[in-house]
mmCIF file of C-alpha atoms in Angstrom:
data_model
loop_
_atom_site.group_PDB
_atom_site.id
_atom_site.type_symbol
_atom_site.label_atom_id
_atom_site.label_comp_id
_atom_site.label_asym_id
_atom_site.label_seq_id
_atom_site.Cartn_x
_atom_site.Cartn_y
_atom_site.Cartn_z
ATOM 1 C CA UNK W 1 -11.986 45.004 -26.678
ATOM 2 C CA UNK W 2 -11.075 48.019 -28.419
ATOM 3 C CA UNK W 3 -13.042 48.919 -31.294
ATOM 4 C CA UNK W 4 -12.632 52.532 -33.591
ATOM 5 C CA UNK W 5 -15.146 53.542 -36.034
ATOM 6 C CA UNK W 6 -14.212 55.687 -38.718
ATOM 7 C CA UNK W 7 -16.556 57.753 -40.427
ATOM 8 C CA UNK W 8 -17.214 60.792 -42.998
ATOM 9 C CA UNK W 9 -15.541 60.086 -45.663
ATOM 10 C CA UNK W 10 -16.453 60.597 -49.397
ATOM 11 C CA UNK W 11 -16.045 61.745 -53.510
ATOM 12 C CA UNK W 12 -15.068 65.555 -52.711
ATOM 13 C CA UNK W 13 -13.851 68.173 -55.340
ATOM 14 C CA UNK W 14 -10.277 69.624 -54.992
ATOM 15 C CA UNK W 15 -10.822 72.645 -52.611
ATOM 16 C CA UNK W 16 -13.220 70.685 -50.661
ATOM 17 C CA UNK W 17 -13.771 70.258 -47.415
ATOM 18 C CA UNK W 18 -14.783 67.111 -44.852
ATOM 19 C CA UNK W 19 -15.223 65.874 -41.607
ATOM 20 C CA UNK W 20 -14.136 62.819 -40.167
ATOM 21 C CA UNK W 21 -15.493 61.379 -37.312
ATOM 22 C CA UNK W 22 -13.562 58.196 -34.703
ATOM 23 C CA UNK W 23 -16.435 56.635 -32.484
ATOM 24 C CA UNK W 24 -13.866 55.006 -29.588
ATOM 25 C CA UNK W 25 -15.152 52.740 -27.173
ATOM 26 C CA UNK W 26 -12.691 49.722 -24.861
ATOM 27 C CA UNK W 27 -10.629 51.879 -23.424
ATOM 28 C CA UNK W 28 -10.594 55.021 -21.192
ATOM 29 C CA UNK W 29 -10.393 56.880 -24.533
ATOM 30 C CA UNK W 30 -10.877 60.580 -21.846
ATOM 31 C CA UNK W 31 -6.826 59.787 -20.808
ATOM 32 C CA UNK W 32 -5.851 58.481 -24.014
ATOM 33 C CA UNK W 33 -3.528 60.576 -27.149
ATOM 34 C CA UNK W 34 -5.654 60.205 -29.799
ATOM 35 C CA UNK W 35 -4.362 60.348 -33.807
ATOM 36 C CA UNK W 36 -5.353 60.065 -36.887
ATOM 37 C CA UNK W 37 -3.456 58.460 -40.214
ATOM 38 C CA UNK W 38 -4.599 57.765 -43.463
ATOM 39 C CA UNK W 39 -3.507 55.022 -46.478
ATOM 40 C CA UNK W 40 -3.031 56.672 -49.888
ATOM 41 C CA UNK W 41 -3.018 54.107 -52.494
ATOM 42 C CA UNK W 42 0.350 51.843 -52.815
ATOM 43 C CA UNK W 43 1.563 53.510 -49.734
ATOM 44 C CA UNK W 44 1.969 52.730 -46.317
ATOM 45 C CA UNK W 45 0.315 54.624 -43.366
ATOM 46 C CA UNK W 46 1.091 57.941 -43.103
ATOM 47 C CA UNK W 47 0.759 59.687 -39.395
ATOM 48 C CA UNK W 48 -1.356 62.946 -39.784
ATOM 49 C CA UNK W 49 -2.231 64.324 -36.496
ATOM 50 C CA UNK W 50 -1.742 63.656 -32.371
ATOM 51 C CA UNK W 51 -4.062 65.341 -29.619
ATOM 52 C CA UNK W 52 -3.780 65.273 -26.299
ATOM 53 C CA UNK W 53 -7.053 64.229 -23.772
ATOM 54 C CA UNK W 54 -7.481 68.036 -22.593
ATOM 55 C CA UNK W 55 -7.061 68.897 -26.196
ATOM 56 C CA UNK W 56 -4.053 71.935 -25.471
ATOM 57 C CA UNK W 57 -1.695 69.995 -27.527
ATOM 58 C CA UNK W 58 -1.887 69.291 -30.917
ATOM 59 C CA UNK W 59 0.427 68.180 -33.856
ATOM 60 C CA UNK W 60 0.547 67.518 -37.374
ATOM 61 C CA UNK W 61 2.453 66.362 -40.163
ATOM 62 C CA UNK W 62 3.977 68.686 -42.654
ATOM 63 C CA UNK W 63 2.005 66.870 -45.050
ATOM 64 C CA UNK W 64 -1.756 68.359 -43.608
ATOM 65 C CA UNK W 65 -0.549 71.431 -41.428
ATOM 66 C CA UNK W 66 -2.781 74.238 -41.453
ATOM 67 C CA UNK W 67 -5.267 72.244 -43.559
ATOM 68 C CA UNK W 68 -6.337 69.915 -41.308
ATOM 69 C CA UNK W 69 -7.590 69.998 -37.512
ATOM 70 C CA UNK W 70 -8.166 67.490 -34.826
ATOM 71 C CA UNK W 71 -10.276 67.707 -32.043
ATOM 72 C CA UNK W 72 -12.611 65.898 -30.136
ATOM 73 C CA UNK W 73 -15.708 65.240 -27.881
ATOM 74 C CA UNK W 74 -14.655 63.521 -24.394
ATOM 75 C CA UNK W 75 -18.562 62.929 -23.702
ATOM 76 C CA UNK W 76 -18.925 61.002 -26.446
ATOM 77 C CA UNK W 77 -14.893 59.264 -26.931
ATOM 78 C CA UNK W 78 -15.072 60.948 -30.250
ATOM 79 C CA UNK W 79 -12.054 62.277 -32.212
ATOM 80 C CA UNK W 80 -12.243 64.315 -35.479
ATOM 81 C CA UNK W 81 -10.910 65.282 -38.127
ATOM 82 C CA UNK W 82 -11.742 69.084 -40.212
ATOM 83 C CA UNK W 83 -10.037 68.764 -43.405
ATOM 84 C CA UNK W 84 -9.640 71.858 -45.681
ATOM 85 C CA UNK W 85 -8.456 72.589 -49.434
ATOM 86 C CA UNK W 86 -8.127 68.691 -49.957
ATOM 87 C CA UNK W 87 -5.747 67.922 -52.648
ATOM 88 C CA UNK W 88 -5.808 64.756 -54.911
ATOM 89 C CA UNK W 89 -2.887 63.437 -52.969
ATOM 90 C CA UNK W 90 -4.953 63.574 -49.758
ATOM 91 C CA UNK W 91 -6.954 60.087 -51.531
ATOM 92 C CA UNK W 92 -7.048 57.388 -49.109
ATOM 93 C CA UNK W 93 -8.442 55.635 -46.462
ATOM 94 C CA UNK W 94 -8.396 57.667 -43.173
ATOM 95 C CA UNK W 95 -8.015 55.459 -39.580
ATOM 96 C CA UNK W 96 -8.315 56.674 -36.195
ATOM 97 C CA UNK W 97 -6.433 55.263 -33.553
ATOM 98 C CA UNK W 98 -3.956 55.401 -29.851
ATOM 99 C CA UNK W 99 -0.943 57.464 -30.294
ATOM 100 C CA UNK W 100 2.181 55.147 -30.920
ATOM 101 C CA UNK W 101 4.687 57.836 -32.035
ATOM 102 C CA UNK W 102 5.051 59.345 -35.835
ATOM 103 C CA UNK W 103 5.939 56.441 -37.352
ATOM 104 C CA UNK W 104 3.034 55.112 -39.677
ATOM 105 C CA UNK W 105 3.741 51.473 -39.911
ATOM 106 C CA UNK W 106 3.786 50.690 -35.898
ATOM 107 C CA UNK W 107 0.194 51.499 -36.130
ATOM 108 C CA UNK W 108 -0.986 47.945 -38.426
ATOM 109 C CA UNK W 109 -3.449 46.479 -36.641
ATOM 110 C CA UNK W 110 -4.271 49.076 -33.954
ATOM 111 C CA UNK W 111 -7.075 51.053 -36.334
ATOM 112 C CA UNK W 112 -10.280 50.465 -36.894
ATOM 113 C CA UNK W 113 -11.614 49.735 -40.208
ATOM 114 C CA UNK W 114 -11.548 53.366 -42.168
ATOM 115 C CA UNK W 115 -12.856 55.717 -43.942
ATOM 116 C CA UNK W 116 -12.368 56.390 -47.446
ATOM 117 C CA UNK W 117 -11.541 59.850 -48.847
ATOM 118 C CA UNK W 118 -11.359 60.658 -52.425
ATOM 119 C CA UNK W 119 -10.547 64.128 -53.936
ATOM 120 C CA UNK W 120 -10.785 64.691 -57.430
ATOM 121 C CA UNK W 121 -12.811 66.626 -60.147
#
C-alpha cells in the first residue's frame, strides 16, 4: 500500500521561509518522479514541482519558480520541499505524491493526507 506523509507545515509571516518534508514508503519510491502540489482555499490542486530519482532534473510551476526547491533523500524515500519569500497566496495544504503530468486534478486520491501552510502577518 502506498502511503505519503506530509509534514512541516505552519503560521509563517510573509517573507518567510519553510520546509516540507514527504515520508514515502509502498513503492520503490528510489525509481519513482516525485512532486509536490498544494490546495489553496476554494481551489483545486495546483502542480508545483517534479524531480527526477537521480535528482538532475527538476521543474516548477511559474507560480513557485525560483522560490521554491525540491529535493530529496533516496536513503530515507524522502522528498522536500524549501520554500522561500512565501506570499499569502502560497496558503494551503501542501501534498506530496507520484508524478502524473502538470495537471492538478489527475492527482485526487494519489496524495497523502497534507500539510497545511499559512502565510500571513
Amino acid at each position: 500500500e502506498v502511503q505519503l506523509v506530509e509534514s512541516g507545515g505552519g503560521l509563517v509571516q510573509p517573507g518567510g521561509s519553510l520546509k516540507l518534508s514527504c515520508v514515502a514508503s509502498g513503492f520503490t519510491f528510489v525509481n519513482t518522479d516525485m512532486s509536490w502540489l498544494r490546495k489553496a482555499p476554494g481551489k483545486g490542486l495546483e502542480w508545483l514541482s517534479v524531480m527526477n530519482p537521480g535528482g538532475d532534473t527538476r521543474s516548477y510551476a511559474d507560480s513557485v519558480k525560483g522560490r521554491f526547491t525540491i529535493s530529496r533523500d533516496n536513503g530515507k524515500n524522502t522528498l522536500f520541499l524549501q520554500m522561500s519569500d512565501l506570499k499569502p497566496e502560497d496558503t494551503g495544504v501542501y501534498y506530496c505524491a507520484e508524478f502524473r503530468g502538470v495537471y492538478g486534478p489527475q492527482y485526487s486520491g494519489y496524495t497523502g493526507q497534507g500539510t497545511q501552510v499559512t502565510v500571513s502577518s
